[in-house]
Amino acid sequence: MSIGDMFKINAVTLAMLILINLGLFTLGNTPWMVLGLLCLAGALFLAYRQGMAFGHEAASLRKTVDRAMDPQSPTHGQLDEKLIKRAWSVSLGLRGVMACALVPYLVGAAYIISSLLKAENVEMPLRLASWLLASPYWPVVLPWYSTFDRLTGVVAAVLMISPFVLPLSLFAGYMQGPKLWEKSEKAMAEGKRRAKAKSRVARKKPVPRSQRPEI
């Protein structure tokens, strides 16, 4: 997984959630809250699963890179730099989180600053943009807040925290990569041992002789 891969999957998921919540918003607060929370939970689960797939692939690549780093390895110094950068690492995942959260975080921060400074020329466009980017997360606070037309502590918290929720779900799945890789390697090794054991049993099994008809 590269940072670009993480950014793309996060952007597509966020765009889908925004479109869904725009439709749910027209149904009223209660349907929006219930269905919005279900959609958000489903999106977070899918992001986690996608992160697991990315992490498993990246962990496999990490093992290849580690072997290639050994001076005694036949592939030493032959791996492409782009391939090495895609190998699993915590720092790569964290940089992906920051890249995914950057745009909505900056938009939310700009709206908060413009609202505090009473910059009326830019406050309304920034409020709309930040509201749209955070729309998948408004159902979380709907039981306490029914409107978000002014800046409050809760609104500011949603704007500052929500950009990280979806990327962190992807990152949580990505962190499972080494464990998943070891599990799959262990399963493959056990499968090979079973196959060898079955082949040995098959070779040792006596072949019955055919009976000749009596004359």
GROMACS .gro file of N, CA and C in nm, residues 13-166:
model
  462
   13THR      N    1  -1.458   0.652  -0.035
   13THR     CA    2  -1.552   0.616   0.072
   13THR      C    3  -1.618   0.739   0.132
   14LEU      N    4  -1.540   0.844   0.155
   14LEU     CA    5  -1.594   0.967   0.211
   14LEU      C    6  -1.695   1.030   0.116
   15ALA      N    7  -1.664   1.031  -0.014
   15ALA     CA    8  -1.756   1.089  -0.113
   15ALA      C    9  -1.889   1.012  -0.115
   16MET      N   10  -1.882   0.881  -0.108
   16MET     CA   11  -2.004   0.800  -0.105
   16MET      C   12  -2.086   0.829   0.020
   17LEU      N   13  -2.019   0.840   0.135
   17LEU     CA   14  -2.089   0.871   0.259
   17LEU      C   15  -2.155   1.008   0.254
   18ILE      N   16  -2.087   1.105   0.195
   18ILE     CA   17  -2.145   1.239   0.182
   18ILE      C   18  -2.272   1.237   0.098
   19LEU      N   19  -2.267   1.169  -0.016
   19LEU     CA   20  -2.384   1.160  -0.103
   19LEU      C   21  -2.500   1.090  -0.033
   20ILE      N   22  -2.470   0.982   0.039
   20ILE     CA   23  -2.574   0.909   0.112
   20ILE      C   24  -2.636   0.997   0.219
   21ASN      N   25  -2.554   1.070   0.293
   21ASN     CA   26  -2.606   1.154   0.401
   21ASN      C   27  -2.682   1.275   0.350
   22LEU      N   28  -2.648   1.323   0.232
   22LEU     CA   29  -2.727   1.431   0.174
   22LEU      C   30  -2.869   1.385   0.146
   23GLY      N   31  -2.882   1.258   0.101
   23GLY     CA   32  -3.015   1.203   0.079
   23GLY      C   33  -3.088   1.177   0.209
   24LEU      N   34  -3.017   1.125   0.309
   24LEU     CA   35  -3.079   1.095   0.438
   24LEU      C   36  -3.119   1.223   0.512
   25PHE      N   37  -3.045   1.331   0.489
   25PHE     CA   38  -3.073   1.459   0.555
   25PHE      C   39  -3.214   1.508   0.525
   26THR      N   40  -3.262   1.479   0.405
   26THR     CA   41  -3.396   1.524   0.364
   26THR      C   42  -3.508   1.444   0.431
   27LEU      N   43  -3.476   1.332   0.494
   27LEU     CA   44  -3.578   1.248   0.556
   27LEU      C   45  -3.615   1.292   0.697
   28GLY      N   46  -3.535   1.380   0.755
   28GLY     CA   47  -3.560   1.421   0.893
   28GLY      C   48  -3.452   1.370   0.986
   29ASN      N   49  -3.448   1.425   1.106
   29ASN     CA   50  -3.338   1.394   1.198
   29ASN      C   51  -3.335   1.249   1.243
   30THR      N   52  -3.451   1.191   1.277
   30THR     CA   53  -3.451   1.054   1.328
   30THR      C   54  -3.407   0.953   1.224
   31PRO      N   55  -3.466   0.952   1.101
   31PRO     CA   56  -3.416   0.860   0.999
   31PRO      C   57  -3.270   0.885   0.964
   32TRP      N   58  -3.232   1.013   0.961
   32TRP     CA   59  -3.093   1.045   0.929
   32TRP      C   60  -2.999   0.990   1.036
   33MET      N   61  -3.038   1.002   1.161
   33MET     CA   62  -2.953   0.953   1.270
   33MET      C   63  -2.936   0.802   1.262
   34VAL      N   64  -3.048   0.730   1.250
   34VAL     CA   65  -3.043   0.583   1.252
   34VAL      C   66  -2.971   0.530   1.129
   35LEU      N   67  -3.017   0.570   1.012
   35LEU     CA   68  -2.958   0.519   0.888
   35LEU      C   69  -2.817   0.572   0.867
   36GLY      N   70  -2.793   0.695   0.910
   36GLY     CA   71  -2.659   0.752   0.897
   36GLY      C   72  -2.557   0.678   0.981
   37LEU      N   73  -2.596   0.642   1.103
   37LEU     CA   74  -2.505   0.567   1.190
   37LEU      C   75  -2.478   0.428   1.134
   38LEU      N   76  -2.580   0.366   1.077
   38LEU     CA   77  -2.561   0.233   1.016
   38LEU      C   78  -2.466   0.242   0.896
   39CYS      N   79  -2.485   0.344   0.814
   39CYS     CA   80  -2.396   0.362   0.698
   39CYS      C   81  -2.253   0.390   0.742
   40LEU      N   82  -2.239   0.472   0.846
   40LEU     CA   83  -2.105   0.504   0.896
   40LEU      C   84  -2.038   0.380   0.951
   41ALA      N   85  -2.111   0.300   1.028
   41ALA     CA   86  -2.055   0.177   1.083
   41ALA      C   87  -2.013   0.081   0.972
   42GLY      N   88  -2.097   0.069   0.868
   42GLY     CA   89  -2.062  -0.017   0.755
   42GLY      C   90  -1.938   0.033   0.682
   43ALA      N   91  -1.928   0.164   0.665
   43ALA     CA   92  -1.812   0.222   0.596
   43ALA      C   93  -1.684   0.199   0.676
   44LEU      N   94  -1.692   0.215   0.807
   44LEU     CA   95  -1.575   0.193   0.892
   44LEU      C   96  -1.532   0.047   0.889
   45PHE      N   97  -1.628  -0.043   0.887
   45PHE     CA   98  -1.595  -0.186   0.879
   45PHE      C   99  -1.528  -0.219   0.746
   46LEU      N  100  -1.584  -0.166   0.637
   46LEU     CA  101  -1.525  -0.191   0.505
   46LEU      C  102  -1.385  -0.130   0.495
   47ALA      N  103  -1.367  -0.012   0.554
   47ALA     CA  104  -1.234   0.051   0.553
   47ALA      C  105  -1.135  -0.035   0.632
   48TYR      N  106  -1.180  -0.090   0.743
   48TYR     CA  107  -1.094  -0.178   0.823
   48TYR      C  108  -1.054  -0.301   0.743
   49ARG      N  109  -1.150  -0.362   0.674
   49ARG     CA  110  -1.121  -0.480   0.594
   49ARG      C  111  -1.027  -0.446   0.478
   50GLN      N  112  -1.049  -0.331   0.417
   50GLN     CA  113  -0.961  -0.288   0.308
   50GLN      C  114  -0.820  -0.266   0.361
   51GLY      N  115  -0.811  -0.207   0.481
   51GLY     CA  116  -0.680  -0.188   0.543
   51GLY      C  117  -0.611  -0.320   0.571
   52MET      N  118  -0.686  -0.421   0.612
   52MET     CA  119  -0.629  -0.554   0.635
   52MET      C  120  -0.569  -0.610   0.506
   53ALA      N  121  -0.642  -0.593   0.395
   53ALA     CA  122  -0.590  -0.642   0.266
   53ALA      C  123  -0.463  -0.568   0.228
   54PHE      N  124  -0.463  -0.435   0.245
   54PHE     CA  125  -0.343  -0.356   0.217
   54PHE      C  126  -0.228  -0.400   0.307
   55GLY      N  127  -0.259  -0.419   0.435
   55GLY     CA  128  -0.155  -0.456   0.531
   55GLY      C  129  -0.095  -0.592   0.503
   56HIS      N  130  -0.180  -0.688   0.465
   56HIS     CA  131  -0.129  -0.822   0.432
   56HIS      C  132  -0.035  -0.817   0.313
   57GLU      N  133  -0.074  -0.744   0.210
   57GLU     CA  134   0.012  -0.731   0.092
   57GLU      C  135   0.142  -0.660   0.125
   58ALA      N  136   0.132  -0.552   0.205
   58ALA     CA  137   0.251  -0.475   0.241
   58ALA      C  138   0.344  -0.555   0.331
   59ALA      N  139   0.288  -0.639   0.420
   59ALA     CA  140   0.372  -0.721   0.508
   59ALA      C  141   0.447  -0.826   0.428
   60SER      N  142   0.381  -0.884   0.329
   60SER     CA  143   0.449  -0.979   0.241
   60SER      C  144   0.564  -0.911   0.166
   61LEU      N  145   0.538  -0.790   0.121
   61LEU     CA  146   0.643  -0.714   0.053
   61LEU      C  147   0.756  -0.678   0.149
   62ARG      N  148   0.721  -0.650   0.274
   62ARG     CA  149   0.824  -0.619   0.373
   62ARG      C  150   0.921  -0.735   0.393
   63LYS      N  151   0.869  -0.858   0.396
   63LYS     CA  152   0.955  -0.975   0.409
   63LYS      C  153   1.048  -0.988   0.289
   64THR      N  154   0.994  -0.960   0.170
   64THR     CA  155   1.078  -0.966   0.050
   64THR      C  156   1.188  -0.860   0.055
   65VAL      N  157   1.151  -0.740   0.100
   65VAL     CA  158   1.248  -0.632   0.109
   65VAL      C  159   1.355  -0.664   0.214
   66ASP      N  160   1.314  -0.718   0.328
   66ASP     CA  161   1.410  -0.752   0.434
   66ASP      C  162   1.510  -0.857   0.385
   67ARG      N  163   1.459  -0.956   0.309
   67ARG     CA  164   1.551  -1.058   0.255
   67ARG      C  165   1.647  -0.997   0.153
   68ALA      N  166   1.595  -0.903   0.073
   68ALA     CA  167   1.680  -0.841  -0.029
   68ALA      C  168   1.785  -0.749   0.033
   69MET      N  169   1.761  -0.702   0.155
   69MET     CA  170   1.857  -0.615   0.222
   69MET      C  171   1.978  -0.693   0.273
   70ASP      N  172   1.966  -0.823   0.281
   70ASP     CA  173   2.077  -0.908   0.326
   70ASP      C  174   2.185  -0.909   0.218
   71PRO      N  175   2.309  -0.869   0.251
   71PRO     CA  176   2.415  -0.866   0.150
   71PRO      C  177   2.440  -1.002   0.084
   72GLN      N  178   2.406  -1.110   0.153
   72GLN     CA  179   2.429  -1.243   0.097
   72GLN      C  180   2.314  -1.290   0.009
   73SER      N  181   2.209  -1.212   0.002
   73SER     CA  182   2.093  -1.250  -0.079
   73SER      C  183   2.123  -1.229  -0.227
   74PRO      N  184   2.074  -1.319  -0.316
   74PRO     CA  185   2.096  -1.301  -0.459
   74PRO      C  186   2.027  -1.177  -0.515
   75THR      N  187   1.921  -1.130  -0.446
   75THR     CA  188   1.846  -1.013  -0.494
   75THR      C  189   1.891  -0.884  -0.426
   76HIS      N  190   2.006  -0.888  -0.356
   76HIS     CA  191   2.052  -0.770  -0.284
   76HIS      C  192   2.077  -0.653  -0.379
   77GLY      N  193   2.013  -0.538  -0.348
   77GLY     CA  194   2.031  -0.418  -0.427
   77GLY      C  195   1.958  -0.416  -0.559
   78GLN      N  196   1.870  -0.514  -0.583
   78GLN     CA  197   1.800  -0.523  -0.711
   78GLN      C  198   1.656  -0.475  -0.705
   79LEU      N  199   1.603  -0.448  -0.587
   79LEU     CA  200   1.464  -0.407  -0.575
   79LEU      C  201   1.447  -0.260  -0.612
   80ASP      N  202   1.336  -0.229  -0.678
   80ASP     CA  203   1.306  -0.092  -0.717
   80ASP      C  204   1.273  -0.009  -0.594
   81GLU      N  205   1.313   0.118  -0.594
   81GLU     CA  206   1.290   0.205  -0.479
   81GLU      C  207   1.141   0.225  -0.451
   82LYS      N  208   1.061   0.232  -0.556
   82LYS     CA  209   0.917   0.248  -0.537
   82LYS      C  210   0.857   0.126  -0.467
   83LEU      N  211   0.909   0.009  -0.500
   83LEU     CA  212   0.862  -0.115  -0.438
   83LEU      C  213   0.897  -0.116  -0.290
   84ILE      N  214   1.016  -0.069  -0.257
   84ILE     CA  215   1.060  -0.066  -0.118
   84ILE      C  216   0.971   0.028  -0.036
   85LYS      N  217   0.931   0.141  -0.095
   85LYS     CA  218   0.849   0.238  -0.023
   85LYS      C  219   0.709   0.185   0.007
   86ARG      N  220   0.665   0.083  -0.067
   86ARG     CA  221   0.531   0.027  -0.046
   86ARG      C  222   0.529  -0.081   0.061
   87ALA      N  223   0.648  -0.119   0.110
   87ALA     CA  224   0.657  -0.224   0.213
   87ALA      C  225   0.595  -0.175   0.344
   88TRP      N  226   0.548  -0.270   0.423
   88TRP     CA  227   0.476  -0.237   0.547
   88TRP      C  228   0.566  -0.163   0.646
   89SER      N  229   0.509  -0.059   0.704
   89SER     CA  230   0.576   0.012   0.814
   89SER      C  231   0.472   0.098   0.885
   90VAL      N  232   0.492   0.118   1.013
   90VAL     CA  233   0.400   0.200   1.092
   90VAL      C  234   0.402   0.344   1.041
   91SER      N  235   0.519   0.394   1.011
   91SER     CA  236   0.531   0.534   0.966
   91SER      C  237   0.456   0.556   0.835
   92LEU      N  238   0.459   0.458   0.745
   92LEU     CA  239   0.386   0.470   0.619
   92LEU      C  240   0.236   0.481   0.646
   93GLY      N  241   0.186   0.397   0.736
   93GLY     CA  242   0.044   0.403   0.769
   93GLY      C  243   0.004   0.535   0.833
   94LEU      N  244   0.087   0.586   0.922
   94LEU     CA  245   0.056   0.713   0.989
   94LEU      C  246   0.061   0.830   0.890
   95ARG      N  247   0.155   0.827   0.798
   95ARG     CA  248   0.161   0.933   0.697
   95ARG      C  249   0.038   0.927   0.607
   96GLY      N  250  -0.011   0.805   0.583
   96GLY     CA  251  -0.133   0.791   0.505
   96GLY      C  252  -0.253   0.851   0.578
   97VAL      N  253  -0.260   0.831   0.709
   97VAL     CA  254  -0.368   0.889   0.789
   97VAL      C  255  -0.365   1.042   0.778
   98MET      N  256  -0.247   1.100   0.792
   98MET     CA  257  -0.234   1.245   0.785
   98MET      C  258  -0.272   1.299   0.647
   99ALA      N  259  -0.233   1.227   0.543
   99ALA     CA  260  -0.266   1.270   0.407
   99ALA      C  261  -0.416   1.265   0.383
  100CYS      N  262  -0.482   1.162   0.434
  100CYS     CA  263  -0.626   1.148   0.415
  100CYS      C  264  -0.704   1.255   0.492
  101ALA      N  265  -0.656   1.290   0.610
  101ALA     CA  266  -0.729   1.383   0.696
  101ALA      C  267  -0.699   1.530   0.664
  102LEU      N  268  -0.597   1.556   0.583
  102LEU     CA  269  -0.547   1.692   0.566
  102LEU      C  270  -0.653   1.789   0.513
  103VAL      N  271  -0.718   1.754   0.402
  103VAL     CA  272  -0.811   1.848   0.338
  103VAL      C  273  -0.931   1.879   0.427
  104PRO      N  274  -1.007   1.778   0.476
  104PRO     CA  275  -1.121   1.814   0.562
  104PRO      C  276  -1.078   1.883   0.692
  105TYR      N  277  -0.961   1.849   0.743
  105TYR     CA  278  -0.915   1.914   0.866
  105TYR      C  279  -0.886   2.062   0.841
  106LEU      N  280  -0.819   2.092   0.730
  106LEU     CA  281  -0.787   2.232   0.698
  106LEU      C  282  -0.913   2.313   0.671
  107VAL      N  283  -1.009   2.251   0.603
  107VAL     CA  284  -1.135   2.322   0.574
  107VAL      C  285  -1.208   2.352   0.705
  108GLY      N  286  -1.215   2.252   0.794
  108GLY     CA  287  -1.280   2.274   0.924
  108GLY      C  288  -1.209   2.379   1.006
  109ALA      N  289  -1.077   2.375   1.007
  109ALA     CA  290  -1.000   2.474   1.082
  109ALA      C  291  -1.019   2.614   1.025
  110ALA      N  292  -1.023   2.623   0.892
  110ALA     CA  293  -1.044   2.754   0.828
  110ALA      C  294  -1.181   2.811   0.863
  111TYR      N  295  -1.282   2.724   0.868
  111TYR     CA  296  -1.416   2.772   0.907
  111TYR      C  297  -1.418   2.820   1.051
  112ILE      N  298  -1.355   2.746   1.141
  112ILE     CA  299  -1.352   2.786   1.281
  112ILE      C  300  -1.283   2.922   1.297
  113ILE      N  301  -1.171   2.940   1.228
  113ILE     CA  302  -1.097   3.066   1.238
  113ILE      C  303  -1.178   3.181   1.180
  114SER      N  304  -1.242   3.157   1.064
  114SER     CA  305  -1.321   3.263   1.001
  114SER      C  306  -1.441   3.300   1.087
  115SER      N  307  -1.499   3.200   1.156
  115SER     CA  308  -1.613   3.228   1.243
  115SER      C  309  -1.570   3.308   1.365
  116LEU      N  310  -1.456   3.275   1.422
  116LEU     CA  311  -1.406   3.348   1.538
  116LEU      C  312  -1.367   3.491   1.503
  117LEU      N  313  -1.316   3.510   1.381
  117LEU     CA  314  -1.273   3.643   1.337
  117LEU      C  315  -1.385   3.723   1.274
  118LYS      N  316  -1.505   3.660   1.265
  118LYS     CA  317  -1.621   3.726   1.203
  118LYS      C  318  -1.593   3.768   1.058
  119ALA      N  319  -1.524   3.681   0.988
  119ALA     CA  320  -1.494   3.708   0.847
  119ALA      C  321  -1.612   3.664   0.762
  120GLU      N  322  -1.711   3.750   0.749
  120GLU     CA  323  -1.837   3.713   0.686
  120GLU      C  324  -1.822   3.677   0.539
  121ASN      N  325  -1.724   3.731   0.470
  121ASN     CA  326  -1.707   3.703   0.327
  121ASN      C  327  -1.674   3.557   0.299
  122VAL      N  328  -1.600   3.494   0.389
  122VAL     CA  329  -1.558   3.356   0.366
  122VAL      C  330  -1.622   3.258   0.463
  123GLU      N  331  -1.687   3.310   0.567
  123GLU     CA  332  -1.742   3.221   0.669
  123GLU      C  333  -1.849   3.129   0.614
  124MET      N  334  -1.943   3.183   0.536
  124MET     CA  335  -2.052   3.102   0.485
  124MET      C  336  -2.006   2.992   0.389
  125PRO      N  337  -1.920   3.022   0.289
  125PRO     CA  338  -1.871   2.913   0.202
  125PRO      C  339  -1.792   2.807   0.279
  126LEU      N  340  -1.712   2.850   0.375
  126LEU     CA  341  -1.635   2.753   0.454
  126LEU      C  342  -1.726   2.671   0.544
  127ARG      N  343  -1.833   2.732   0.597
  127ARG     CA  344  -1.928   2.658   0.680
  127ARG      C  345  -1.994   2.549   0.596
  128LEU      N  346  -2.035   2.581   0.475
  128LEU     CA  347  -2.099   2.483   0.388
  128LEU      C  348  -2.003   2.370   0.353
  129ALA      N  349  -1.879   2.406   0.317
  129ALA     CA  350  -1.780   2.304   0.280
  129ALA      C  351  -1.748   2.213   0.397
  130SER      N  352  -1.728   2.272   0.515
  130SER     CA  353  -1.695   2.191   0.632
  130SER      C  354  -1.814   2.106   0.674
  131TRP      N  355  -1.935   2.160   0.661
  131TRP     CA  356  -2.056   2.081   0.694
  131TRP      C  357  -2.067   1.960   0.604
  132LEU      N  358  -2.042   1.977   0.473
  132LEU     CA  359  -2.050   1.866   0.379
  132LEU      C  360  -1.945   1.760   0.410
  133LEU      N  361  -1.822   1.801   0.434
  133LEU     CA  362  -1.714   1.705   0.460
  133LEU      C  363  -1.736   1.628   0.590
  134ALA      N  364  -1.804   1.691   0.686
  134ALA     CA  365  -1.830   1.625   0.814
  134ALA      C  366  -1.969   1.563   0.820
  135SER      N  367  -2.048   1.571   0.712
  135SER     CA  368  -2.187   1.524   0.714
  135SER      C  369  -2.202   1.378   0.754
  136PRO      N  370  -2.109   1.286   0.719
  136PRO     CA  371  -2.127   1.147   0.766
  136PRO      C  372  -2.121   1.130   0.917
  137TYR      N  373  -2.070   1.232   0.988
  137TYR     CA  374  -2.051   1.220   1.133
  137TYR      C  375  -2.152   1.300   1.215
  138TRP      N  376  -2.232   1.384   1.149
  138TRP     CA  377  -2.332   1.460   1.224
  138TRP      C  378  -2.436   1.370   1.292
  139PRO      N  379  -2.475   1.254   1.233
  139PRO     CA  380  -2.571   1.167   1.304
  139PRO      C  381  -2.524   1.126   1.444
  140VAL      N  382  -2.394   1.128   1.468
  140VAL     CA  383  -2.342   1.088   1.600
  140VAL      C  384  -2.390   1.185   1.708
  141VAL      N  385  -2.400   1.314   1.674
  141VAL     CA  386  -2.438   1.415   1.774
  141VAL      C  387  -2.582   1.463   1.758
  142LEU      N  388  -2.656   1.404   1.666
  142LEU     CA  389  -2.795   1.446   1.646
  142LEU      C  390  -2.883   1.431   1.771
  143PRO      N  391  -2.859   1.331   1.858
  143PRO     CA  392  -2.943   1.325   1.978
  143PRO      C  393  -2.932   1.448   2.067
  144TRP      N  394  -2.824   1.525   2.056
  144TRP     CA  395  -2.804   1.643   2.140
  144TRP      C  396  -2.812   1.774   2.060
  145TYR      N  397  -2.778   1.767   1.932
  145TYR     CA  398  -2.780   1.886   1.847
  145TYR      C  399  -2.861   1.856   1.721
  146SER      N  400  -2.963   1.937   1.696
  146SER     CA  401  -3.047   1.916   1.578
  146SER      C  402  -3.008   2.007   1.462
  147THR      N  403  -2.934   2.113   1.489
  147THR     CA  404  -2.889   2.204   1.385
  147THR      C  405  -2.741   2.235   1.406
  148PHE      N  406  -2.675   2.272   1.296
  148PHE     CA  407  -2.531   2.301   1.303
  148PHE      C  408  -2.501   2.431   1.228
  149ASP      N  409  -2.589   2.531   1.250
  149ASP     CA  410  -2.577   2.656   1.176
  149ASP      C  411  -2.491   2.760   1.248
  150ARG      N  412  -2.435   2.723   1.362
  150ARG     CA  413  -2.345   2.815   1.431
  150ARG      C  414  -2.234   2.735   1.499
  151LEU      N  415  -2.124   2.802   1.521
  151LEU     CA  416  -2.008   2.735   1.578
  151LEU      C  417  -2.025   2.718   1.729
  152THR      N  418  -2.018   2.592   1.773
  152THR     CA  419  -2.020   2.560   1.916
  152THR      C  420  -1.902   2.468   1.946
  153GLY      N  421  -1.885   2.437   2.073
  153GLY     CA  422  -1.775   2.347   2.110
  153GLY      C  423  -1.792   2.210   2.048
  154VAL      N  424  -1.916   2.158   2.046
  154VAL     CA  425  -1.941   2.026   1.988
  154VAL      C  426  -1.916   2.028   1.838
  155VAL      N  427  -1.965   2.132   1.770
  155VAL     CA  428  -1.943   2.143   1.626
  155VAL      C  429  -1.794   2.150   1.595
  156ALA      N  430  -1.720   2.229   1.671
  156ALA     CA  431  -1.576   2.239   1.650
  156ALA      C  432  -1.507   2.105   1.674
  157ALA      N  433  -1.553   2.030   1.775
  157ALA     CA  434  -1.494   1.898   1.803
  157ALA      C  435  -1.519   1.802   1.687
  158VAL      N  436  -1.640   1.804   1.633
  158VAL     CA  437  -1.670   1.716   1.519
  158VAL      C  438  -1.582   1.752   1.399
  159LEU      N  439  -1.568   1.880   1.372
  159LEU     CA  440  -1.489   1.924   1.258
  159LEU      C  441  -1.341   1.889   1.272
  160MET      N  442  -1.291   1.888   1.395
  160MET     CA  443  -1.149   1.860   1.418
  160MET      C  444  -1.120   1.710   1.432
  161ILE      N  445  -1.216   1.633   1.477
  161ILE     CA  446  -1.194   1.490   1.501
  161ILE      C  447  -1.234   1.404   1.383
  162SER      N  448  -1.346   1.440   1.318
  162SER     CA  449  -1.403   1.355   1.212
  162SER      C  450  -1.307   1.326   1.096
  163PRO      N  451  -1.218   1.420   1.056
  163PRO     CA  452  -1.130   1.387   0.944
  163PRO      C  453  -1.040   1.265   0.967
  164PHE      N  454  -1.018   1.229   1.095
  164PHE     CA  455  -0.927   1.119   1.126
  164PHE      C  456  -0.998   0.984   1.145
  165VAL      N  457  -1.131   0.985   1.156
  165VAL     CA  458  -1.203   0.863   1.193
  165VAL      C  459  -1.190   0.756   1.085
  166LEU      N  460  -1.225   0.789   0.962
  166LEU     CA  461  -1.218   0.691   0.853
  166LEU      C  462  -1.074   0.649   0.822
   0.00000   0.00000   0.00000
